[in-house]
Amino acid sequence: MALAPLVFGLMLGQVPTAPLRESLIDQVVRLTNAQRKKAGLRELSNHSVLEAMALQMATDLSILGVLRHEDRKGRDLFTRADLAGYPWTAIGENVAQGQRTPKQVVDAWMKSPSHRATLLTPDYREIGVAQVTSRKGRYWVQIFGSR
C-alpha cells in the first residue's frame, strides 16, 4: 500500500518529490564539481573509460594495501590511459585511503596542495571515480581527463 501514491503520481505524469539516494561515486563527482564551480571552472562529466580505470586502480590499491600512482604491474597513469584507449590531451589522478564519506575524501583532497591543484586543473573536462573497500581499508580514486 505504501507504493500506491507513488505509482498513482507516476501514472498521472508527476515526478516524485523525494530525492533518490545518491551513490558514493555520484556524491564525489558532485562535491568535486562544487569545488570547481567555486573556483570558476567548468563542471566535469562522467566518462565510462575513466570510471573503469579508476575502479581498476582502486582495486589494485586495495590489494596492495598502499597508496601510490602505479598499478599492480607498475604502470603509471599515462600508460594505463593509453592501454585503456582514452585519447588524452590532459590527464591527472587523485588517490586517497581511509576516509569514510565522499565529503571527507573531497575535503582531504582540497586540503592537500598537490591534490587540490589536480582537482582544480582548468584543462580537465571529464572524470571517473571509484571507491573500493577491503580488509586493508577504503580506497578512493579520481581520474581526470580531456580528449
Short mmCIF file of N, CA, C and O in Angstrom, two decimals:
data_model
loop_
_atom_site.label_atom_id
_atom_site.label_comp_id
_atom_site.label_asym_id
_atom_site.label_seq_id
_atom_site.Cartn_x
_atom_site.Cartn_y
_atom_site.Cartn_z
N MET A 1 0.80 -1.19 0.00
CA MET A 1 0.00 0.00 0.00
C MET A 1 0.85 1.26 0.00
O MET A 1 0.44 2.27 -0.52
N ALA A 2 2.03 1.22 0.57
CA ALA A 2 2.85 2.42 0.66
C ALA A 2 3.29 2.92 -0.72
O ALA A 2 3.61 4.07 -0.88
N LEU A 3 3.31 2.04 -1.72
CA LEU A 3 3.73 2.44 -3.05
C LEU A 3 2.59 3.03 -3.87
O LEU A 3 2.82 3.65 -4.89
N ALA A 4 1.36 2.85 -3.45
CA ALA A 4 0.22 3.30 -4.24
C ALA A 4 0.27 4.78 -4.59
O ALA A 4 0.07 5.13 -5.75
N PRO A 5 0.52 5.70 -3.66
CA PRO A 5 0.56 7.11 -4.05
C PRO A 5 1.65 7.41 -5.07
O PRO A 5 1.45 8.19 -5.99
N LEU A 6 2.81 6.78 -4.92
CA LEU A 6 3.89 7.00 -5.86
C LEU A 6 3.51 6.48 -7.24
O LEU A 6 3.68 7.17 -8.24
N VAL A 7 2.95 5.29 -7.31
CA VAL A 7 2.54 4.72 -8.58
C VAL A 7 1.46 5.59 -9.20
O VAL A 7 1.49 5.91 -10.38
N PHE A 8 0.49 6.02 -8.41
CA PHE A 8 -0.58 6.87 -8.92
C PHE A 8 -0.01 8.18 -9.46
O PHE A 8 -0.36 8.63 -10.54
N GLY A 9 0.93 8.76 -8.70
CA GLY A 9 1.55 10.01 -9.15
C GLY A 9 2.31 9.82 -10.45
O GLY A 9 2.24 10.66 -11.35
N LEU A 10 2.99 8.70 -10.59
CA LEU A 10 3.72 8.43 -11.82
C LEU A 10 2.76 8.21 -12.99
O LEU A 10 3.03 8.61 -14.10
N MET A 11 1.62 7.59 -12.71
CA MET A 11 0.65 7.35 -13.77
C MET A 11 0.06 8.67 -14.27
O MET A 11 -0.30 8.80 -15.42
N LEU A 12 0.00 9.67 -13.40
CA LEU A 12 -0.51 10.98 -13.80
C LEU A 12 0.58 11.84 -14.44
O LEU A 12 0.34 12.98 -14.79
N GLY A 13 1.80 11.31 -14.53
CA GLY A 13 2.89 12.04 -15.13
C GLY A 13 3.62 12.96 -14.17
O GLY A 13 4.38 13.82 -14.56
N GLN A 14 3.37 12.79 -12.88
CA GLN A 14 4.03 13.63 -11.88
C GLN A 14 5.36 13.00 -11.50
O GLN A 14 5.52 11.79 -11.49
N VAL A 15 6.30 13.82 -11.15
CA VAL A 15 7.61 13.35 -10.72
C VAL A 15 7.62 13.28 -9.21
O VAL A 15 7.19 14.22 -8.55
N PRO A 16 8.08 12.16 -8.62
CA PRO A 16 8.14 12.08 -7.16
C PRO A 16 9.05 13.18 -6.62
O PRO A 16 10.08 13.50 -7.22
N THR A 17 8.69 13.75 -5.48
CA THR A 17 9.48 14.85 -4.93
C THR A 17 10.59 14.36 -4.00
O THR A 17 11.52 15.10 -3.73
N ALA A 18 10.50 13.14 -3.50
CA ALA A 18 11.55 12.62 -2.62
C ALA A 18 12.82 12.38 -3.43
O ALA A 18 12.77 11.79 -4.51
N PRO A 19 13.97 12.88 -2.94
CA PRO A 19 15.22 12.66 -3.69
C PRO A 19 15.62 11.20 -3.69
O PRO A 19 15.40 10.50 -2.71
N LEU A 20 16.17 10.75 -4.80
CA LEU A 20 16.70 9.40 -4.87
C LEU A 20 18.03 9.35 -4.15
O LEU A 20 18.77 10.34 -4.11
N ARG A 21 18.37 8.21 -3.58
CA ARG A 21 19.64 8.06 -2.88
C ARG A 21 20.79 8.19 -3.88
O ARG A 21 20.82 7.50 -4.89
N GLU A 22 21.69 9.07 -3.58
CA GLU A 22 22.83 9.34 -4.45
C GLU A 22 23.97 8.38 -4.10
O GLU A 22 24.29 8.19 -2.93
N SER A 23 24.59 7.76 -5.10
CA SER A 23 25.69 6.83 -4.84
C SER A 23 26.90 7.58 -4.29
O SER A 23 27.03 8.79 -4.45
N LEU A 24 27.80 6.82 -3.66
CA LEU A 24 29.05 7.42 -3.16
C LEU A 24 29.82 8.08 -4.29
O LEU A 24 30.37 9.17 -4.14
N ILE A 25 29.85 7.42 -5.43
CA ILE A 25 30.60 7.94 -6.58
C ILE A 25 29.98 9.23 -7.07
O ILE A 25 30.67 10.22 -7.32
N ASP A 26 28.64 9.24 -7.21
CA ASP A 26 27.96 10.45 -7.65
C ASP A 26 28.18 11.61 -6.67
O ASP A 26 28.31 12.76 -7.08
N GLN A 27 28.24 11.28 -5.38
CA GLN A 27 28.49 12.31 -4.38
C GLN A 27 29.89 12.92 -4.56
O GLN A 27 30.06 14.13 -4.46
N VAL A 28 30.88 12.07 -4.81
CA VAL A 28 32.25 12.58 -5.01
C VAL A 28 32.28 13.49 -6.24
O VAL A 28 32.87 14.57 -6.21
N VAL A 29 31.62 13.07 -7.32
CA VAL A 29 31.59 13.89 -8.54
C VAL A 29 30.89 15.21 -8.25
O VAL A 29 31.38 16.29 -8.63
N ARG A 30 29.76 15.16 -7.55
CA ARG A 30 29.02 16.39 -7.24
C ARG A 30 29.85 17.33 -6.37
O ARG A 30 29.93 18.53 -6.64
N LEU A 31 30.50 16.79 -5.34
CA LEU A 31 31.32 17.62 -4.46
C LEU A 31 32.54 18.18 -5.18
O LEU A 31 32.95 19.32 -4.95
N THR A 32 33.12 17.38 -6.06
CA THR A 32 34.25 17.85 -6.88
C THR A 32 33.80 18.99 -7.78
O THR A 32 34.47 20.03 -7.87
N ASN A 33 32.66 18.81 -8.43
CA ASN A 33 32.15 19.86 -9.31
C ASN A 33 31.78 21.12 -8.53
O ASN A 33 31.96 22.24 -9.04
N ALA A 34 31.33 20.97 -7.31
CA ALA A 34 31.02 22.14 -6.48
C ALA A 34 32.30 22.94 -6.20
O ALA A 34 32.29 24.18 -6.24
N GLN A 35 33.40 22.23 -5.92
CA GLN A 35 34.68 22.91 -5.68
C GLN A 35 35.16 23.61 -6.95
O GLN A 35 35.68 24.72 -6.92
N ARG A 36 35.00 22.95 -8.08
CA ARG A 36 35.41 23.55 -9.36
C ARG A 36 34.57 24.79 -9.67
O ARG A 36 35.09 25.79 -10.12
N LYS A 37 33.28 24.70 -9.38
CA LYS A 37 32.39 25.85 -9.63
C LYS A 37 32.80 27.04 -8.77
O LYS A 37 32.83 28.17 -9.25
N LYS A 38 33.13 26.78 -7.49
CA LYS A 38 33.60 27.86 -6.59
C LYS A 38 34.84 28.55 -7.16
O LYS A 38 35.05 29.74 -6.94
N ALA A 39 35.67 27.77 -7.85
CA ALA A 39 36.91 28.31 -8.43
C ALA A 39 36.68 28.90 -9.82
O ALA A 39 37.64 29.30 -10.48
N GLY A 40 35.44 28.93 -10.27
CA GLY A 40 35.13 29.49 -11.59
C GLY A 40 35.45 28.56 -12.74
O GLY A 40 35.60 29.02 -13.88
N LEU A 41 35.53 27.26 -12.47
CA LEU A 41 35.87 26.28 -13.50
C LEU A 41 34.64 25.52 -13.96
O LEU A 41 33.64 25.43 -13.25
N ARG A 42 34.72 24.94 -15.14
CA ARG A 42 33.61 24.15 -15.68
C ARG A 42 33.44 22.86 -14.89
O ARG A 42 34.41 22.33 -14.33
N GLU A 43 32.21 22.36 -14.89
CA GLU A 43 31.94 21.08 -14.27
C GLU A 43 32.46 19.96 -15.16
O GLU A 43 32.56 20.12 -16.37
N LEU A 44 32.77 18.84 -14.54
CA LEU A 44 33.26 17.67 -15.25
C LEU A 44 32.11 16.71 -15.49
O LEU A 44 31.19 16.60 -14.68
N SER A 45 32.17 15.99 -16.60
CA SER A 45 31.16 14.97 -16.88
C SER A 45 31.79 13.59 -16.68
O SER A 45 32.99 13.40 -16.89
N ASN A 46 30.96 12.64 -16.27
CA ASN A 46 31.43 11.27 -16.08
C ASN A 46 31.84 10.68 -17.42
O ASN A 46 31.20 10.94 -18.44
N HIS A 47 32.90 9.89 -17.40
CA HIS A 47 33.33 9.20 -18.61
C HIS A 47 33.57 7.73 -18.25
O HIS A 47 34.31 7.42 -17.31
N SER A 48 32.97 6.83 -19.01
CA SER A 48 33.00 5.41 -18.67
C SER A 48 34.40 4.81 -18.67
O SER A 48 34.71 3.96 -17.83
N VAL A 49 35.27 5.24 -19.57
CA VAL A 49 36.63 4.70 -19.59
C VAL A 49 37.40 5.16 -18.35
O VAL A 49 38.10 4.37 -17.70
N LEU A 50 37.24 6.43 -17.99
CA LEU A 50 37.91 6.93 -16.78
C LEU A 50 37.36 6.24 -15.53
O LEU A 50 38.11 5.94 -14.60
N GLU A 51 36.05 5.97 -15.51
CA GLU A 51 35.46 5.25 -14.38
C GLU A 51 36.04 3.85 -14.27
O GLU A 51 36.37 3.39 -13.17
N ALA A 52 36.17 3.17 -15.39
CA ALA A 52 36.74 1.82 -15.37
C ALA A 52 38.20 1.85 -14.92
O ALA A 52 38.64 0.98 -14.16
N MET A 53 38.94 2.85 -15.38
CA MET A 53 40.34 2.99 -14.95
C MET A 53 40.42 3.24 -13.44
O MET A 53 41.29 2.68 -12.76
N ALA A 54 39.54 4.10 -12.93
CA ALA A 54 39.53 4.42 -11.50
C ALA A 54 39.20 3.18 -10.68
O ALA A 54 39.83 2.92 -9.65
N LEU A 55 38.24 2.39 -11.15
CA LEU A 55 37.87 1.18 -10.43
C LEU A 55 39.03 0.18 -10.41
O LEU A 55 39.32 -0.43 -9.38
N GLN A 56 39.70 0.02 -11.53
CA GLN A 56 40.84 -0.89 -11.57
C GLN A 56 41.95 -0.42 -10.63
O GLN A 56 42.55 -1.22 -9.91
N MET A 57 42.20 0.88 -10.61
CA MET A 57 43.26 1.42 -9.74
C MET A 57 42.87 1.27 -8.27
O MET A 57 43.71 0.88 -7.45
N ALA A 58 41.63 1.58 -7.92
CA ALA A 58 41.19 1.43 -6.53
C ALA A 58 41.29 -0.03 -6.09
O ALA A 58 41.69 -0.32 -4.96
N THR A 59 40.95 -0.94 -6.99
CA THR A 59 41.06 -2.37 -6.70
C THR A 59 42.52 -2.75 -6.47
O THR A 59 42.85 -3.45 -5.49
N ASP A 60 43.40 -2.27 -7.35
CA ASP A 60 44.83 -2.57 -7.18
C ASP A 60 45.36 -2.02 -5.86
O ASP A 60 46.09 -2.72 -5.15
N LEU A 61 45.00 -0.80 -5.52
CA LEU A 61 45.47 -0.21 -4.27
C LEU A 61 44.96 -1.01 -3.07
O LEU A 61 45.70 -1.23 -2.11
N SER A 62 43.70 -1.47 -3.15
CA SER A 62 43.16 -2.24 -2.03
C SER A 62 43.86 -3.58 -1.88
O SER A 62 44.02 -4.08 -0.77
N ILE A 63 44.29 -4.17 -2.98
CA ILE A 63 45.02 -5.44 -2.93
C ILE A 63 46.43 -5.21 -2.39
O ILE A 63 46.93 -5.96 -1.55
N LEU A 64 47.07 -4.14 -2.87
CA LEU A 64 48.43 -3.83 -2.44
C LEU A 64 48.47 -3.30 -1.00
O LEU A 64 49.48 -3.46 -0.31
N GLY A 65 47.41 -2.62 -0.59
CA GLY A 65 47.37 -2.03 0.75
C GLY A 65 48.24 -0.80 0.90
O GLY A 65 48.68 -0.49 2.01
N VAL A 66 48.49 -0.10 -0.21
CA VAL A 66 49.31 1.11 -0.18
C VAL A 66 48.68 2.17 -1.09
O VAL A 66 47.83 1.87 -1.91
N LEU A 67 49.15 3.39 -0.92
CA LEU A 67 48.77 4.47 -1.82
C LEU A 67 49.94 4.77 -2.73
O LEU A 67 51.06 5.00 -2.26
N ARG A 68 49.68 4.74 -4.02
CA ARG A 68 50.69 5.10 -4.99
C ARG A 68 49.98 5.37 -6.32
O ARG A 68 48.78 5.15 -6.44
N HIS A 69 50.73 5.84 -7.30
CA HIS A 69 50.14 6.16 -8.60
C HIS A 69 50.52 5.17 -9.69
O HIS A 69 50.35 5.44 -10.86
N GLU A 70 51.02 4.01 -9.28
CA GLU A 70 51.30 2.93 -10.22
C GLU A 70 50.40 1.75 -9.86
O GLU A 70 50.19 1.47 -8.68
N ASP A 71 49.89 1.07 -10.87
CA ASP A 71 49.05 -0.10 -10.61
C ASP A 71 49.90 -1.29 -10.17
O ASP A 71 51.13 -1.17 -10.00
N ARG A 72 49.26 -2.45 -9.98
CA ARG A 72 49.99 -3.64 -9.52
C ARG A 72 51.10 -4.06 -10.46
O ARG A 72 52.05 -4.71 -10.04
N LYS A 73 50.98 -3.70 -11.73
CA LYS A 73 52.01 -4.05 -12.71
C LYS A 73 53.04 -2.95 -12.89
O LYS A 73 53.89 -3.04 -13.77
N GLY A 74 52.97 -1.91 -12.06
CA GLY A 74 53.94 -0.82 -12.12
C GLY A 74 53.68 0.22 -13.20
O GLY A 74 54.54 1.03 -13.49
N ARG A 75 52.49 0.20 -13.80
CA ARG A 75 52.18 1.13 -14.89
C ARG A 75 51.67 2.45 -14.34
O ARG A 75 50.79 2.47 -13.47
N ASP A 76 52.20 3.56 -14.87
CA ASP A 76 51.74 4.88 -14.44
C ASP A 76 50.43 5.25 -15.12
O ASP A 76 49.92 4.52 -15.98
N LEU A 77 49.88 6.38 -14.75
CA LEU A 77 48.58 6.82 -15.26
C LEU A 77 48.59 6.97 -16.77
O LEU A 77 47.62 6.58 -17.45
N PHE A 78 49.64 7.53 -17.32
CA PHE A 78 49.71 7.78 -18.76
C PHE A 78 49.66 6.46 -19.54
O PHE A 78 48.93 6.33 -20.53
N THR A 79 50.40 5.48 -19.06
CA THR A 79 50.41 4.16 -19.70
C THR A 79 49.04 3.50 -19.57
O THR A 79 48.52 2.92 -20.54
N ARG A 80 48.45 3.58 -18.37
CA ARG A 80 47.13 2.98 -18.15
C ARG A 80 46.08 3.62 -19.06
O ARG A 80 45.23 2.93 -19.62
N ALA A 81 46.14 4.94 -19.23
CA ALA A 81 45.18 5.63 -20.10
C ALA A 81 45.35 5.19 -21.56
O ALA A 81 44.37 4.94 -22.26
N ASP A 82 46.60 5.10 -21.99
CA ASP A 82 46.85 4.65 -23.37
C ASP A 82 46.33 3.22 -23.58
O ASP A 82 45.68 2.93 -24.58
N LEU A 83 46.60 2.34 -22.62
CA LEU A 83 46.14 0.95 -22.73
C LEU A 83 44.62 0.85 -22.70
O LEU A 83 44.04 -0.04 -23.34
N ALA A 84 43.97 1.76 -21.99
CA ALA A 84 42.50 1.75 -21.91
C ALA A 84 41.86 2.36 -23.15
O ALA A 84 40.65 2.28 -23.31
N GLY A 85 42.67 2.98 -24.00
CA GLY A 85 42.12 3.59 -25.21
C GLY A 85 41.54 4.97 -25.00
O GLY A 85 40.73 5.43 -25.80
N TYR A 86 41.95 5.65 -23.93
CA TYR A 86 41.48 7.01 -23.69
C TYR A 86 42.48 7.96 -24.37
O TYR A 86 43.62 8.07 -23.93
N PRO A 87 42.06 8.65 -25.43
CA PRO A 87 42.98 9.51 -26.20
C PRO A 87 43.18 10.87 -25.53
O PRO A 87 42.73 11.90 -26.02
N TRP A 88 43.91 10.90 -24.44
CA TRP A 88 44.01 12.07 -23.60
C TRP A 88 44.91 13.16 -24.18
O TRP A 88 45.89 12.89 -24.86
N THR A 89 44.51 14.39 -23.87
CA THR A 89 45.36 15.55 -24.10
C THR A 89 45.82 16.11 -22.76
O THR A 89 46.83 16.81 -22.69
N ALA A 90 45.05 15.82 -21.71
CA ALA A 90 45.42 16.16 -20.33
C ALA A 90 44.84 15.06 -19.45
O ALA A 90 43.73 14.58 -19.69
N ILE A 91 45.60 14.65 -18.43
CA ILE A 91 45.12 13.58 -17.54
C ILE A 91 45.76 13.75 -16.17
O ILE A 91 46.90 14.20 -16.06
N GLY A 92 45.01 13.42 -15.13
CA GLY A 92 45.51 13.52 -13.76
C GLY A 92 44.77 12.55 -12.86
O GLY A 92 43.72 12.01 -13.23
N GLU A 93 45.32 12.35 -11.67
CA GLU A 93 44.76 11.34 -10.77
C GLU A 93 44.95 11.77 -9.32
O GLU A 93 46.00 12.28 -8.95
N ASN A 94 43.91 11.56 -8.51
CA ASN A 94 44.00 11.70 -7.06
C ASN A 94 43.66 10.35 -6.45
O ASN A 94 42.71 9.68 -6.89
N VAL A 95 44.42 9.95 -5.43
CA VAL A 95 44.13 8.72 -4.69
C VAL A 95 44.07 9.07 -3.21
O VAL A 95 44.69 10.04 -2.76
N ALA A 96 43.31 8.29 -2.46
CA ALA A 96 43.20 8.51 -1.01
C ALA A 96 42.84 7.18 -0.36
O ALA A 96 42.32 6.27 -1.00
N GLN A 97 43.08 7.12 0.96
CA GLN A 97 42.76 5.91 1.71
C GLN A 97 42.28 6.29 3.09
O GLN A 97 42.84 7.19 3.72
N GLY A 98 41.21 5.63 3.53
CA GLY A 98 40.77 5.76 4.90
C GLY A 98 39.55 6.62 5.14
O GLY A 98 38.85 6.42 6.13
N GLN A 99 39.29 7.58 4.29
CA GLN A 99 38.14 8.45 4.51
C GLN A 99 36.86 7.63 4.39
O GLN A 99 36.73 6.78 3.52
N ARG A 100 35.89 7.93 5.23
CA ARG A 100 34.67 7.13 5.29
C ARG A 100 33.55 7.66 4.39
O ARG A 100 32.66 6.90 4.03
N THR A 101 33.60 8.94 4.06
CA THR A 101 32.50 9.52 3.28
C THR A 101 33.04 10.31 2.09
O THR A 101 34.21 10.74 2.09
N PRO A 102 32.20 10.54 1.08
CA PRO A 102 32.62 11.38 -0.04
C PRO A 102 33.05 12.78 0.41
O PRO A 102 34.05 13.31 -0.09
N LYS A 103 32.35 13.36 1.35
CA LYS A 103 32.72 14.70 1.83
C LYS A 103 34.12 14.67 2.47
O LYS A 103 34.93 15.56 2.23
N GLN A 104 34.38 13.66 3.27
CA GLN A 104 35.70 13.56 3.91
C GLN A 104 36.81 13.44 2.88
O GLN A 104 37.86 14.07 3.02
N VAL A 105 36.61 12.65 1.83
CA VAL A 105 37.68 12.46 0.86
C VAL A 105 37.89 13.71 0.02
O VAL A 105 39.02 14.13 -0.24
N VAL A 106 36.81 14.37 -0.41
CA VAL A 106 36.98 15.60 -1.20
C VAL A 106 37.60 16.70 -0.33
O VAL A 106 38.48 17.43 -0.78
N ASP A 107 37.18 16.79 0.93
CA ASP A 107 37.80 17.77 1.84
C ASP A 107 39.29 17.50 2.00
O ASP A 107 40.11 18.42 2.01
N ALA A 108 39.66 16.22 2.13
CA ALA A 108 41.08 15.87 2.28
C ALA A 108 41.86 16.26 1.03
O ALA A 108 42.97 16.82 1.13
N TRP A 109 41.31 15.98 -0.14
CA TRP A 109 42.00 16.38 -1.37
C TRP A 109 42.13 17.89 -1.47
O TRP A 109 43.15 18.40 -1.91
N MET A 110 41.11 18.62 -1.04
CA MET A 110 41.16 20.08 -1.12
C MET A 110 42.16 20.68 -0.13
O MET A 110 42.69 21.76 -0.36
N LYS A 111 42.45 19.97 0.95
CA LYS A 111 43.42 20.46 1.95
C LYS A 111 44.86 20.17 1.56
O LYS A 111 45.79 20.74 2.13
N SER A 112 45.06 19.29 0.60
CA SER A 112 46.40 18.94 0.13
C SER A 112 46.71 19.77 -1.11
O SER A 112 46.00 19.68 -2.12
N PRO A 113 47.77 20.60 -1.07
CA PRO A 113 48.05 21.47 -2.22
C PRO A 113 48.18 20.73 -3.56
O PRO A 113 47.63 21.18 -4.57
N SER A 114 48.83 19.59 -3.59
CA SER A 114 49.00 18.89 -4.86
C SER A 114 47.69 18.27 -5.35
O SER A 114 47.39 18.32 -6.55
N HIS A 115 46.91 17.71 -4.43
CA HIS A 115 45.63 17.13 -4.83
C HIS A 115 44.64 18.21 -5.24
O HIS A 115 43.89 18.05 -6.20
N ARG A 116 44.66 19.32 -4.52
CA ARG A 116 43.79 20.45 -4.86
C ARG A 116 44.12 20.96 -6.26
O ARG A 116 43.22 21.24 -7.06
N ALA A 117 45.40 21.08 -6.55
CA ALA A 117 45.81 21.55 -7.88
C ALA A 117 45.31 20.61 -8.97
O ALA A 117 44.87 21.07 -10.04
N THR A 118 45.37 19.32 -8.73
CA THR A 118 44.86 18.36 -9.71
C THR A 118 43.36 18.53 -9.88
O THR A 118 42.85 18.61 -11.00
N LEU A 119 42.63 18.57 -8.77
CA LEU A 119 41.18 18.68 -8.80
C LEU A 119 40.73 19.97 -9.52
O LEU A 119 39.71 19.98 -10.19
N LEU A 120 41.52 21.04 -9.37
CA LEU A 120 41.15 22.33 -9.94
C LEU A 120 41.90 22.67 -11.23
O LEU A 120 41.94 23.84 -11.63
N THR A 121 42.46 21.69 -11.89
CA THR A 121 43.12 21.95 -13.17
C THR A 121 42.06 22.35 -14.20
O THR A 121 41.12 21.60 -14.45
N PRO A 122 42.21 23.54 -14.81
CA PRO A 122 41.18 24.02 -15.73
C PRO A 122 41.03 23.19 -17.01
O PRO A 122 39.96 23.20 -17.62
N ASP A 123 42.07 22.48 -17.42
CA ASP A 123 42.04 21.76 -18.69
C ASP A 123 41.11 20.55 -18.69
O ASP A 123 40.70 20.10 -19.75
N TYR A 124 40.79 20.01 -17.52
CA TYR A 124 40.01 18.78 -17.48
C TYR A 124 38.54 19.01 -17.85
O TYR A 124 37.95 20.02 -17.50
N ARG A 125 37.98 18.02 -18.53
CA ARG A 125 36.57 18.06 -18.95
C ARG A 125 35.77 16.85 -18.45
O ARG A 125 34.56 16.89 -18.40
N GLU A 126 36.48 15.77 -18.11
CA GLU A 126 35.82 14.51 -17.76
C GLU A 126 36.42 13.93 -16.48
O GLU A 126 37.55 14.27 -16.10
N ILE A 127 35.65 13.04 -15.86
CA ILE A 127 36.09 12.44 -14.60
C ILE A 127 35.61 11.00 -14.51
O ILE A 127 34.57 10.64 -15.08
N GLY A 128 36.38 10.20 -13.81
CA GLY A 128 35.97 8.86 -13.42
C GLY A 128 36.34 8.68 -11.96
O GLY A 128 37.45 9.06 -11.55
N VAL A 129 35.45 8.15 -11.16
CA VAL A 129 35.67 7.99 -9.72
C VAL A 129 35.35 6.57 -9.33
O VAL A 129 34.41 5.96 -9.86
N ALA A 130 36.10 6.05 -8.37
CA ALA A 130 35.81 4.73 -7.81
C ALA A 130 36.18 4.70 -6.34
O ALA A 130 37.04 5.48 -5.89
N GLN A 131 35.54 3.79 -5.63
CA GLN A 131 35.84 3.56 -4.22
C GLN A 131 35.75 2.06 -4.00
O GLN A 131 34.79 1.42 -4.43
N VAL A 132 36.77 1.49 -3.36
CA VAL A 132 36.80 0.05 -3.06
C VAL A 132 37.15 -0.11 -1.59
O VAL A 132 38.07 0.53 -1.09
N THR A 133 36.41 -0.96 -0.92
CA THR A 133 36.67 -1.26 0.49
C THR A 133 37.13 -2.70 0.60
O THR A 133 36.53 -3.60 0.00
N SER A 134 38.23 -2.88 1.31
CA SER A 134 38.76 -4.23 1.53
C SER A 134 39.19 -4.35 2.99
O SER A 134 39.05 -3.40 3.76
N ARG A 135 39.74 -5.49 3.34
CA ARG A 135 40.26 -5.67 4.70
C ARG A 135 41.35 -4.65 5.01
O ARG A 135 41.57 -4.30 6.16
N LYS A 136 42.01 -4.15 3.97
CA LYS A 136 43.11 -3.21 4.16
C LYS A 136 42.65 -1.76 4.22
O LYS A 136 43.45 -0.87 4.44
N GLY A 137 41.36 -1.51 4.02
CA GLY A 137 40.85 -0.15 4.14
C GLY A 137 39.96 0.25 2.98
O GLY A 137 39.62 -0.55 2.13
N ARG A 138 39.61 1.52 2.97
CA ARG A 138 38.76 2.10 1.94
C ARG A 138 39.64 2.96 1.04
O ARG A 138 40.33 3.85 1.52
N TYR A 139 39.60 2.68 -0.24
CA TYR A 139 40.45 3.37 -1.22
C TYR A 139 39.57 4.14 -2.21
O TYR A 139 38.57 3.62 -2.70
N TRP A 140 39.98 5.37 -2.48
CA TRP A 140 39.26 6.28 -3.37
C TRP A 140 40.20 6.69 -4.51
O TRP A 140 41.37 6.96 -4.27
N VAL A 141 39.67 6.76 -5.73
CA VAL A 141 40.46 7.21 -6.88
C VAL A 141 39.59 8.13 -7.73
O VAL A 141 38.43 7.82 -8.01
N GLN A 142 40.17 9.26 -8.10
CA GLN A 142 39.60 10.16 -9.09
C GLN A 142 40.57 10.21 -10.26
O GLN A 142 41.77 10.41 -10.05
N ILE A 143 40.04 10.06 -11.47
CA ILE A 143 40.89 10.26 -12.66
C ILE A 143 40.20 11.34 -13.50
O ILE A 143 39.00 11.27 -13.77
N PHE A 144 40.99 12.34 -13.85
CA PHE A 144 40.51 13.48 -14.63
C PHE A 144 41.11 13.41 -16.02
O PHE A 144 42.26 12.97 -16.18
N GLY A 145 40.38 13.87 -17.01
CA GLY A 145 40.95 13.86 -18.36
C GLY A 145 40.28 14.82 -19.30
O GLY A 145 39.20 15.35 -19.03
N SER A 146 40.95 15.04 -20.39
CA SER A 146 40.43 15.77 -21.55
C SER A 146 40.89 15.03 -22.79
O SER A 146 41.99 14.48 -22.83
N ARG A 147 40.02 15.05 -23.81
CA ARG A 147 40.34 14.41 -25.07
C ARG A 147 40.40 15.48 -26.15
O ARG A 147 39.82 16.53 -26.03
#
